[in-house]
Structure formats: C-alpha cells, structure tokens
XYZ file of C-alpha atoms in Angstrom:
586
model
C -17.564 -118.543 4.723
C -16.758 -118.183 8.356
C -13.297 -117.214 7.401
C -14.558 -114.343 5.166
C -16.779 -113.081 7.996
C -13.921 -113.166 10.314
C -11.770 -111.170 7.902
C -14.583 -108.630 7.407
C -15.062 -108.270 11.116
C -11.380 -107.824 11.384
C -11.473 -104.907 8.919
C -14.404 -103.067 10.531
C -12.515 -101.859 13.572
C -9.696 -100.812 11.306
C -12.185 -98.683 9.289
C -13.669 -97.444 12.539
C -10.407 -96.594 14.184
C -8.158 -95.684 11.256
C -9.893 -94.810 8.031
C -12.846 -92.834 9.350
C -10.819 -90.281 11.315
C -8.942 -89.477 8.119
C -11.998 -89.096 5.928
C -12.809 -85.496 6.744
C -13.192 -82.577 4.338
C -9.868 -81.286 3.246
C -8.171 -84.672 3.199
C -7.097 -86.043 -0.198
C -7.461 -89.573 -1.528
C -3.737 -90.000 -1.521
C -3.572 -89.114 2.157
C -6.273 -91.673 2.925
C -4.497 -94.338 0.969
C -1.263 -93.681 2.783
C -2.746 -93.953 6.337
C -0.278 -95.428 8.792
C -0.873 -96.305 12.440
C 1.267 -95.134 15.240
C 2.778 -97.651 17.724
C 0.128 -96.787 20.282
C -2.667 -97.285 17.755
C -1.159 -100.616 16.659
C -0.989 -101.755 20.309
C -4.626 -100.754 20.833
C -5.643 -102.582 17.701
C -3.946 -105.821 18.781
C -5.667 -105.569 22.157
C -9.106 -105.190 20.506
C -11.393 -108.212 21.236
C -12.146 -108.825 17.608
C -8.531 -108.746 16.662
C -7.685 -110.996 19.471
C -10.499 -113.290 18.403
C -9.243 -113.301 14.845
C -5.738 -113.887 15.942
C -6.569 -116.368 18.663
C -9.411 -118.112 16.754
C -11.759 -117.499 19.707
C -15.508 -117.525 19.318
C -16.882 -114.442 17.693
C -19.175 -112.218 19.782
C -21.817 -111.351 17.198
C -23.423 -108.710 19.364
C -20.223 -106.787 19.600
C -19.646 -107.041 15.879
C -23.109 -105.693 15.086
C -22.654 -102.816 17.551
C -19.338 -101.969 16.007
C -20.870 -102.098 12.537
C -23.674 -99.771 13.546
C -21.199 -97.285 14.984
C -19.126 -97.450 11.837
C -22.181 -97.031 9.617
C -23.396 -94.037 11.649
C -19.992 -92.407 11.544
C -19.777 -93.027 7.819
C -23.218 -91.456 7.306
C -22.285 -88.393 9.335
C -19.054 -88.073 7.420
C -20.921 -88.285 4.090
C -23.416 -85.601 5.213
C -20.647 -83.339 6.380
C -18.752 -83.896 3.167
C -21.785 -83.042 1.035
C -22.394 -79.864 3.040
C -18.757 -78.880 2.646
C -18.936 -79.574 -1.086
C -22.074 -77.429 -1.392
C -20.511 -74.554 0.528
C -17.373 -74.765 -1.529
C -19.431 -74.950 -4.726
C -21.431 -71.840 -3.710
C -18.215 -69.988 -2.879
C -16.720 -70.960 -6.216
C -19.837 -69.864 -8.065
C -19.864 -66.476 -6.256
C -16.184 -66.016 -6.944
C -16.721 -66.884 -10.613
C -19.647 -64.411 -10.777
C -17.600 -61.624 -9.185
C -14.723 -62.375 -11.498
C -17.021 -62.271 -14.510
C -18.489 -58.931 -13.350
C -15.006 -57.500 -12.861
C -13.974 -58.759 -16.250
C -17.087 -57.132 -17.721
C -16.376 -53.829 -15.963
C -12.762 -53.996 -17.058
C -13.855 -54.666 -20.600
C -16.279 -51.724 -20.484
C -13.567 -49.484 -19.031
C -11.184 -50.574 -21.747
C -13.845 -49.782 -24.340
C -14.417 -46.339 -22.798
C -10.691 -45.628 -22.677
C -10.267 -46.898 -26.226
C -13.196 -44.731 -27.385
C -11.922 -41.684 -25.495
C -8.461 -42.197 -26.882
C -9.868 -42.458 -30.380
C -11.933 -39.266 -29.916
C -8.898 -37.507 -28.463
C -6.831 -38.520 -31.464
C -9.554 -37.190 -33.768
C -9.772 -33.920 -31.819
C -5.992 -33.531 -31.863
C -6.022 -33.991 -35.615
C -8.867 -31.506 -36.089
C -7.953 -28.900 -33.474
C -6.835 -25.490 -34.832
C -3.952 -25.241 -32.368
C -0.627 -26.874 -33.070
C -0.285 -29.902 -30.780
C 3.331 -30.902 -30.164
C 4.759 -33.471 -27.769
C 8.495 -33.211 -26.965
C 10.806 -35.559 -25.172
C 13.099 -34.259 -22.440
C 15.767 -33.480 -25.055
C 13.359 -31.066 -26.795
C 12.873 -33.359 -29.789
C 9.543 -33.898 -31.526
C 7.577 -36.984 -30.487
C 4.124 -36.033 -31.803
C 3.079 -33.412 -34.371
C -0.560 -32.863 -35.384
C -1.914 -31.572 -38.765
C -2.352 -28.030 -37.372
C 1.364 -27.998 -36.570
C 2.075 -29.199 -40.105
C -0.011 -26.356 -41.532
C 1.405 -23.731 -39.189
C 5.095 -24.539 -39.504
C 5.223 -26.298 -42.900
C 6.912 -29.474 -41.628
C 5.132 -32.805 -42.025
C 4.825 -35.081 -39.013
C 7.297 -37.488 -40.620
C 9.852 -34.753 -41.289
C 9.455 -33.222 -37.829
C 9.619 -36.479 -35.863
C 12.796 -36.751 -33.792
C 14.089 -33.296 -34.782
C 15.175 -30.684 -32.285
C 13.086 -27.501 -31.954
C 16.111 -25.355 -32.768
C 16.413 -27.120 -36.117
C 12.876 -26.514 -37.341
C 11.281 -23.608 -35.395
C 13.467 -21.466 -33.214
C 15.764 -18.728 -34.459
C 19.022 -18.020 -32.710
C 17.681 -14.784 -31.247
C 14.792 -16.577 -29.517
C 16.798 -19.553 -28.250
C 17.600 -17.973 -24.835
C 13.877 -17.421 -24.181
C 13.046 -21.004 -25.173
C 15.935 -22.369 -23.147
C 14.739 -20.548 -20.031
C 11.167 -21.748 -20.498
C 12.358 -25.297 -21.155
C 14.346 -25.394 -17.919
C 11.328 -24.144 -15.976
C 9.172 -26.895 -17.485
C 11.651 -29.659 -16.686
C 11.832 -28.244 -13.155
C 8.069 -28.812 -12.790
C 6.480 -25.497 -13.845
C 2.886 -26.545 -14.551
C 1.710 -23.311 -16.237
C 4.303 -22.067 -18.658
C 3.259 -19.426 -21.196
C 5.160 -17.050 -23.444
C 4.931 -15.377 -26.836
C 7.873 -15.296 -29.208
C 8.843 -15.110 -32.842
C 9.201 -18.370 -34.762
C 9.963 -19.294 -38.367
C 8.204 -21.822 -40.554
C 9.837 -24.127 -43.087
C 9.644 -21.429 -45.790
C 11.470 -18.969 -43.517
C 8.454 -16.740 -42.877
C 8.239 -14.978 -39.528
C 5.467 -16.081 -37.171
C 4.438 -14.738 -33.774
C 3.310 -17.689 -31.659
C 1.698 -18.000 -28.237
C 2.996 -21.106 -26.429
C 1.021 -22.929 -23.703
C 3.259 -25.608 -22.194
C 2.853 -28.289 -19.501
C 5.201 -31.099 -18.381
C 4.193 -34.727 -19.025
C 4.725 -37.096 -16.110
C 5.024 -40.874 -15.790
C 2.880 -42.714 -13.187
C 5.732 -42.396 -10.687
C 5.753 -38.589 -11.139
C 8.922 -38.401 -13.218
C 8.831 -35.834 -16.047
C 9.139 -37.681 -19.351
C 8.289 -34.926 -21.818
C 6.480 -31.675 -22.536
C 3.128 -30.937 -24.198
C 2.907 -27.663 -26.163
C -0.242 -26.047 -27.543
C 0.721 -23.308 -30.006
C -1.459 -20.535 -31.420
C -0.434 -18.383 -34.378
C -1.045 -14.779 -33.206
C 0.719 -13.077 -36.108
C -2.495 -11.527 -37.443
C -3.522 -10.404 -33.979
C -0.151 -8.752 -33.474
C -0.431 -7.088 -36.865
C -3.924 -5.833 -36.018
C -2.706 -4.573 -32.644
C 0.149 -2.749 -34.347
C -2.202 -1.203 -36.885
C -4.577 -0.191 -34.102
C -1.689 1.329 -32.164
C -0.636 3.355 -35.205
C -4.209 4.486 -35.782
C -4.501 5.494 -32.146
C -1.274 7.456 -32.416
C -2.608 9.261 -35.471
C -5.905 9.937 -33.744
C -4.063 11.052 -30.635
C -2.260 13.712 -32.639
C -5.631 15.033 -33.791
C -7.386 14.609 -30.447
C -4.522 16.223 -28.539
C -4.847 19.310 -30.721
C -8.518 19.729 -29.745
C -9.174 21.844 -26.688
C -11.555 19.274 -25.247
C -11.441 16.164 -23.077
C -11.751 13.050 -25.263
C -11.864 9.550 -23.842
C -12.914 6.027 -24.796
C -14.401 3.617 -22.221
C -15.649 0.032 -22.387
C -19.434 0.025 -22.535
C -19.801 -2.871 -20.084
C -17.146 -2.461 -17.387
C -16.432 1.309 -17.836
C -12.670 0.708 -18.136
C -10.813 3.568 -19.822
C -9.174 2.592 -23.106
C -8.007 6.041 -24.238
C -7.628 9.553 -22.791
C -6.226 12.477 -24.741
C -3.568 14.905 -23.536
C -6.119 17.507 -22.430
C -7.773 14.914 -20.224
C -4.419 13.812 -18.791
C -3.556 17.414 -17.912
C -6.811 17.767 -15.968
C -7.263 14.335 -14.394
C -3.776 12.778 -14.414
C -1.750 10.592 -16.769
C -2.118 7.451 -14.617
C -5.457 6.367 -16.100
C -4.691 2.953 -17.603
C -7.009 0.267 -16.240
C -9.132 2.715 -14.227
C -12.883 3.203 -14.453
C -14.106 6.351 -16.183
C -16.335 7.352 -13.248
C -13.464 6.859 -10.768
C -10.962 9.024 -12.665
C -13.217 11.676 -14.193
C -15.832 12.030 -11.444
C -13.905 10.832 -8.390
C -16.512 8.242 -7.357
C -16.550 4.455 -7.104
C -20.123 3.977 -8.297
C -21.506 4.384 -11.785
C -22.532 7.979 -12.536
C -26.212 8.693 -11.945
C -26.366 10.546 -15.276
C -24.711 7.730 -17.257
C -26.464 7.441 -20.637
C -25.091 4.125 -21.936
C -28.604 2.696 -22.267
C -29.481 5.551 -24.647
C -26.418 5.050 -26.847
C -27.077 1.463 -27.926
C -30.252 -0.531 -28.555
C -30.322 -4.262 -29.235
C -26.577 -4.163 -29.860
C -26.898 -1.395 -32.492
C -25.228 2.012 -31.836
C -27.685 4.911 -31.829
C -27.334 8.585 -32.760
C -24.941 10.785 -30.742
C -26.284 12.111 -27.454
C -25.516 15.671 -26.308
C -25.709 16.722 -22.685
C -24.288 19.254 -20.223
C -23.057 18.526 -16.732
C -20.793 19.897 -14.017
C -17.686 17.886 -13.183
C -17.249 17.011 -9.504
C -13.446 16.939 -9.633
C -12.662 20.415 -11.025
C -16.077 22.067 -10.848
C -16.089 22.951 -14.569
C -19.103 22.761 -16.853
C -18.859 20.564 -19.961
C -20.969 20.033 -23.055
C -20.511 16.348 -23.921
C -21.098 14.528 -27.187
C -21.412 10.780 -26.543
C -21.529 8.015 -29.112
C -21.029 4.238 -29.210
C -18.618 2.780 -31.763
C -17.084 -0.654 -32.307
C -13.498 -0.984 -31.103
C -10.958 -2.808 -33.311
C -11.261 -5.918 -31.138
C -15.022 -6.013 -31.792
C -16.413 -4.790 -28.480
C -18.676 -1.765 -28.130
C -17.140 1.328 -26.517
C -18.341 4.823 -25.651
C -16.510 7.818 -27.115
C -17.050 11.122 -25.350
C -15.899 14.576 -26.445
C -16.338 17.073 -23.608
C -15.974 20.791 -24.357
C -15.351 23.115 -21.428
C -18.225 25.624 -21.359
C -17.473 27.064 -17.925
C -16.844 30.536 -19.380
C -20.114 30.372 -21.276
C -21.948 29.333 -18.134
C -20.345 32.167 -16.209
C -21.275 34.595 -18.958
C -24.853 33.363 -18.837
C -24.853 33.784 -15.091
C -23.331 37.251 -15.401
C -25.896 38.128 -18.033
C -28.698 37.080 -15.707
C -27.118 39.017 -12.855
C -26.600 42.026 -15.106
C -30.207 42.029 -16.256
C -31.383 41.700 -12.676
C -28.992 44.318 -11.315
C -29.194 46.856 -14.122
C -32.953 46.601 -14.382
C -33.219 47.220 -10.649
C -30.745 50.106 -10.640
C -32.240 51.682 -13.749
C -35.726 51.413 -12.323
C -34.880 53.775 -9.427
C -33.813 56.824 -11.496
C -36.401 56.122 -14.160
C -39.133 56.028 -11.541
C -37.983 59.380 -10.173
C -37.741 60.914 -13.652
C -41.143 59.645 -14.710
C -42.704 60.799 -11.468
C -41.409 64.361 -11.657
C -42.131 64.663 -15.394
C -45.687 63.460 -14.875
C -46.134 65.975 -12.034
C -44.829 68.813 -14.186
C -47.153 67.855 -17.028
C -50.198 67.828 -14.805
C -49.323 70.833 -12.641
C -47.802 74.301 -12.996
C -45.538 74.726 -9.970
C -43.885 77.985 -8.986
C -40.505 78.682 -10.619
C -38.449 77.726 -7.564
C -40.224 74.374 -7.206
C -39.991 73.812 -10.959
C -36.232 74.366 -10.822
C -35.922 71.874 -7.951
C -37.910 69.267 -9.839
C -35.897 69.766 -12.998
C -32.640 69.530 -10.997
C -33.832 66.182 -9.576
C -34.741 64.947 -13.041
C -31.295 65.973 -14.295
C -29.486 64.257 -11.409
C -31.420 61.020 -11.889
C -30.819 61.122 -15.646
C -27.127 61.699 -14.932
C -27.059 58.644 -12.688
C -28.728 56.606 -15.401
C -26.284 57.875 -18.001
C -23.323 57.179 -15.701
C -24.539 53.618 -15.188
C -24.860 53.032 -18.917
C -21.456 54.579 -19.583
C -19.836 52.404 -16.924
C -21.329 49.290 -18.411
C -20.260 50.270 -21.947
C -16.740 51.107 -20.780
C -16.519 47.750 -19.053
C -17.620 45.914 -22.168
C -15.066 47.800 -24.272
C -12.283 46.904 -21.860
C -13.360 43.273 -21.829
C -13.300 43.210 -25.629
C -10.043 45.173 -25.736
C -11.651 47.513 -28.259
C -9.918 50.577 -26.797
C -6.387 49.702 -25.685
C -4.791 52.365 -23.465
C -2.729 55.150 -25.045
C 0.291 55.277 -22.756
C 1.962 58.637 -22.112
C 4.045 59.992 -19.192
C 2.457 62.441 -16.756
C 2.653 63.478 -13.083
C 0.638 61.584 -10.479
C -0.122 64.666 -8.384
C -1.636 66.404 -11.402
C -3.974 63.420 -11.982
C -5.094 63.349 -8.339
C -5.719 67.090 -8.239
C -7.944 66.941 -11.314
C -9.920 64.035 -9.850
C -10.557 65.789 -6.515
C -11.560 69.071 -8.131
C -14.960 67.809 -9.312
C -15.858 66.047 -6.061
C -15.009 69.049 -3.858
C -18.005 70.813 -5.422
C -20.458 67.881 -5.221
C -19.979 67.134 -1.482
C -20.172 69.536 1.426
C -19.687 66.978 4.231
C -16.369 65.501 3.067
C -12.868 66.870 3.294
C -10.302 65.923 0.631
C -6.554 65.586 1.127
C -3.795 64.814 -1.377
C -0.753 63.061 0.135
C 1.727 62.949 -2.742
C 5.380 64.059 -2.684
C 6.399 66.562 -5.357
C 9.466 64.566 -6.408
C 7.656 61.348 -7.333
C 8.647 59.981 -10.768
C 6.157 60.357 -13.572
C 3.907 57.437 -14.384
C 3.156 55.986 -17.803
C -0.495 55.428 -18.664
C -3.679 56.522 -20.387
C -4.678 59.692 -18.537
C -8.320 59.510 -19.597
C -8.767 55.938 -18.407
C -6.907 56.613 -15.149
C -9.084 59.694 -14.537
C -12.122 57.444 -14.996
C -10.568 54.986 -12.521
C -10.164 57.626 -9.800
C -13.638 58.998 -10.476
C -15.056 55.574 -9.585
C -12.839 55.225 -6.503
C -13.779 58.704 -5.225
C -17.449 58.105 -6.018
C -17.370 54.912 -3.947
C -15.543 56.717 -1.129
C -18.284 59.351 -0.966
C -21.097 56.803 -1.316
C -19.869 54.518 1.479
C -19.087 57.337 3.921
C -22.523 59.005 3.999
C -21.847 60.891 7.225
C -18.825 62.606 5.732
C -15.230 62.517 6.876
C -11.766 62.790 5.422
C -10.979 61.288 2.031
C -7.269 60.946 1.242
C -5.654 60.472 -2.147
C -2.046 59.376 -1.696
C 0.928 58.163 -3.752
C 4.336 56.685 -2.863
C 7.294 55.037 -4.597
C 7.290 51.332 -3.750
C 9.210 48.393 -5.291
C 10.020 50.098 -8.593
C 6.402 51.228 -9.021
C 4.084 54.010 -7.920
C 1.504 52.957 -5.337
C -1.594 55.201 -5.417
C -4.490 54.854 -2.975
C -7.865 56.343 -2.025
C -8.792 56.170 1.652
C -12.140 56.958 3.290
C -13.596 56.831 6.812
C -16.801 55.075 5.861
C -18.613 51.863 6.768
C -15.834 49.486 5.665
C -16.099 46.000 4.134
C -16.406 42.682 6.038
C -13.246 40.552 5.795
C -15.016 37.592 4.119
C -16.221 39.784 1.236
C -13.138 41.784 0.313
C -11.855 39.325 -2.318
C -15.146 39.447 -4.228
C -15.588 43.203 -4.564
C -13.780 43.279 -7.937
C -16.190 40.691 -9.419
C -18.772 41.900 -11.891
C -22.155 42.824 -10.367
C -20.975 41.981 -6.864
C -22.325 44.165 -4.105
C -21.395 43.912 -0.452
C -25.024 44.406 0.523
C -27.107 42.524 -2.050
C -30.383 42.524 -0.136
C -33.583 44.164 -1.347
C -33.292 46.735 1.454
C -29.684 47.668 0.873
C -28.676 51.144 1.931
C -26.342 51.950 -0.962
C -27.274 51.738 -4.625
C -25.159 50.715 -7.582
C -24.936 47.919 -10.131
C -21.693 46.463 -8.814
C -19.672 47.445 -11.898
C -17.462 50.293 -10.643
C -14.663 48.265 -9.032
C -14.854 45.723 -11.874
C -14.093 48.542 -14.310
C -11.283 49.759 -12.012
C -9.662 46.306 -12.141
C -10.001 46.115 -15.935
C -8.258 49.505 -16.304
C -5.478 48.483 -13.882
C -4.963 45.194 -15.713
C -4.713 47.006 -19.045
C -1.907 49.132 -17.503
C -0.071 45.991 -16.261
C -0.764 47.020 -12.686
C -2.219 45.525 -9.541
C -5.050 46.524 -7.187
C -6.196 45.387 -3.757
C -8.276 46.536 -0.788
C -7.543 47.126 2.886
C -10.586 47.672 5.043
C -11.827 47.538 8.606
C -15.535 47.271 9.151
C -16.903 50.481 10.692
C -13.656 52.421 10.246
C -13.187 52.820 6.513
C -11.655 51.392 3.345
C -8.437 51.944 1.362
C -8.164 50.920 -2.295
C -4.554 50.522 -3.582
C -3.427 50.693 -7.199
C 0.119 50.167 -8.538
C 1.196 51.830 -11.795
C 4.355 51.622 -13.880
C 6.946 54.401 -13.855
C 7.650 56.184 -17.130
C 10.923 54.871 -18.561
C-alpha cells in the first residue's frame, strides 16, 4: 500500500510539471501523449524532494504531498474551465459560420433560380419576338437562329446552324457592305446599324434593317455578334409608292399658281412645299418649321388654326382665312385642312392663293370712291347752287350769262373727270389698243398748246423742238390726250403764271418729249408715287389744288401702251418737268 502511495506521489509532480503545461486549448491528444522532458526539466525533476524521497526511500512529507496535490487539482480545474470556455467559443463560431454559409447557399440558390427563370423567359421571348434573332460566331457562321428568323428567311434553325451568312442570306452585291459592317463589329463598334437587300431561301428579295452588337466574354474578348433583323420590305414599298404619289401630286400642285405646303400638325415640320412656294421662300425647306420658313419667325404663328382643324383626333371641315405674309408682304387667301399622311400621322395641308392684286384693287376702289366723290361734289355743289339761284331769281342778262358760264365750266370739269376715269379703265382693260401711225412731233405739240393759249392769260407757252426731228410712231389721239393732261397739270400747279415749255430732242434712238413749268414743284420723297392711281401730292382736306389723282396715271398707261418711258424732274418751289420717250417711226 505504501508503495502505491509512493508511486502516486511520484506521479503528481510529473503531472504538475509536465502534463499540465501541455494541456492547453489547441494541443492535441497525440501531442500530450508524446510529451518529453528537456535535460533541464529532467534535472529539476530528480532534484524534487518527492522524487528524491522515492528514489532514496526517505520518509514522505505528507504535508508537502497534500500541498502539491491541491496545486495540481486547482490547476487542473482552471484548465478544464478554460477548455470548456474555448470549446463554447469555438462552437459558437462554428455555428455562426454554418449559419452564414447556409444563408449564402440560400441566396445563391435564389439567385440561381432567378437567373434560371430569367433565362427561361428570355428564351421564350426570343422564340416569340417578331424580329429575327441571330447569333454569329467570329467567322460569321450561325450559332443561334430563332423562329422569326426561320419565318423571315425560310431556313430552319437546324439547316442554318453553322452556315456562313453569305451562303444563306447575302447576295454578292451586298457582300462588301456586310464585310465592312462585320469588321467594324469585330473592332468593337457597339452600335452598328444598316439597311440592305437580302434574299430568303426561295430567292425572294427582302429589304432588312440590321441592328448589330458584339458579344463579349467575361475578359472582354469579342466571341461573337448578336443581330436583330427587321423586315422593312413593305415599309420600303409604301415609301416608294408614297414618293410616286407625291411626284404625281407635285406635277399637279406645281401647275397651280398658289403656295401649297404640308406640315406636321404637332411639331410644324414641313413635309412638302410646291414649286411656287420654293420660288418665293427658297428651296432649302426640308426639316424646317413652317412658321420659320413662311413667316420668318421662331415662334408659332399667333393666327395658327390647328385647334380648329381637328377635334378629338378627327379632321374637321376646311378653314378659310386671309392674312398678310410677313416675308414678302403679299396677301393670301388660305384654305387649310387636316388629312392623314401615309405614315398615319395627322398633317395640315394649306393652299394659299395670292390675292394681293385683289386687295390693291379693293383699296383703289375705296380710294376712288373717296376721291371721286369728293372731287365730284365740288362742281356739283357749284352747279346746283347756281341752278337753284336761277330758278328762284331773275337776274339781269349779264349776271345770267356769268352764272351760266360758271355752270358750264363746272359741268365741263365734271365731264373731264368722268372721261379721264373711263379712259383709264379702258387702258387698264386694253379695250382700245393704240393705232400707231407716223407723224411729226412739232405738229402734235403745236396742236396741244393751241387750246391752252386761249384758256390762260397769265402763262406763256414755248415750243422747243427742232424742225429736223424724225417722225414718231404712235396713236395721235391718245398722245394728244396725254399732252392735254400734262399741260393741264402745268397750268394748275403754276397758279401765278410763268413760262411753260414743250420740248423734244433725239436721245438714244428715241424721241424725248417734255413739258416744263415754273410752278410749286414736287417734294423729292413723293416724286416716285405721282404716277400711282388716286395719288395726290397734297392729300389733306385743305389742299390748294383739286383733282382726283388720275391724270398722271392715265399718262403712264398711254406711255406704256406705246412702249415708252416716263419720269419726273422737279425742284420744290421752282417747277416740274415731265419727260416722255416715244419710238421713232421705222
């Protein structure tokens, strides 16, 4: 028994000094079983009192053995506690790691399901999509070919697989275009588009729009090409038919003396402009807004009537309006209507007739009524006044003769005014073309002066015309009327009298005839307008000189009918000269 205790006591320090230091977390059983003591540790162990006691058979110190046992037990307890804590921490870490791994596996599984579902939907969409879906390898051979491609080109996916595009789609004429596009794609062109002619399996011609993009591997290397193809043969055919229809309509529209254009109802872009419109506003109209080209403004026209032409998407009745164009100043009567363009959109068609002449005629008519009524009122008032006086009174013969002479003169003025107006209208209508005969200029001037020498006592008349001037060719009656108006104006606008000269000279293969007075003259800013109908230099209510403003207009009409030219030279306060050129008799 003693011997067993001794052996146990012998082992305790070994456990205390050798085993316990090795029994820490992280050490394996094999490492504990293979513990070996160093030379120093072995020396210390031999020197230990217990060992020495065991070896030397000395008396055992029980107190020391119990103390050593307590120390060993305490160290063993601490080691067990530490080991359990380490096991718990490790267990918790393993559980967390397992949980995270399970969550990742779940997420990965969900992602795989999403990808698998998306891939399945994509495959279904590719099969159902109306566009041909073709995948090519880098050698331009078919890798994938959807049902739309089968329908479009007539080749089944099995027949098309692995075949070169030149063998099943591309004609020899189109190969250079495809080759160029293919090189651009393999060089990395991300947005490659072109339209070209193709042929299906039956040999029928197709016009196809190609949308191409390179396919890349994860490392960025191009491994193929994806092509989406649309058959635009019908669209091209419709465009060609529309172009032919537009050409036919253009022939008709160009023959109409009116501006005709078509503009988009929403963005106002011009889609068509006829030849008349191009001649007025320019041929560079493609892509421009109607208000920018036709009205010269960036904003929408204030009188735009698009909202009246369509209601709830339904075109309404044509709308007629009149307006004055800002670019050329002309008046137009416009007929606007909304129609549906061949591509389905709503457009406005406008036919604009130039009514500038009509507007001017209306203005002239108003001016004529105003002017003639005013000028006729003066002699009529005098005639009515004197006639009324004669009816109510019985003046002496001399006074009666004076009154009757005044009535006659006023009636003559009224008759002259009416005759002038009628002559002007006849010349405008070309109802009485001139009867051209040769005669001497001096003879015409002498006859014209003869009448006016009697009517005026404060004017002197002079004829400045060489005897050897060539004869002129014209209508003597109309030219006599012309000089009557010129001499009448010369007398009227030189009320204080003075010299009136009628002259003629040979100039530039024509005869230049003129009438010169020493009257009030014409301001420089009004000389160009004196030949206009109803124009008067002094148009105020208190004007000094009467007249309807028709005399010089009639003069110009007569000169024009003789293929001549007329103009005025004048200096305000010093007189006026009216020049007329006439043709020489051949």
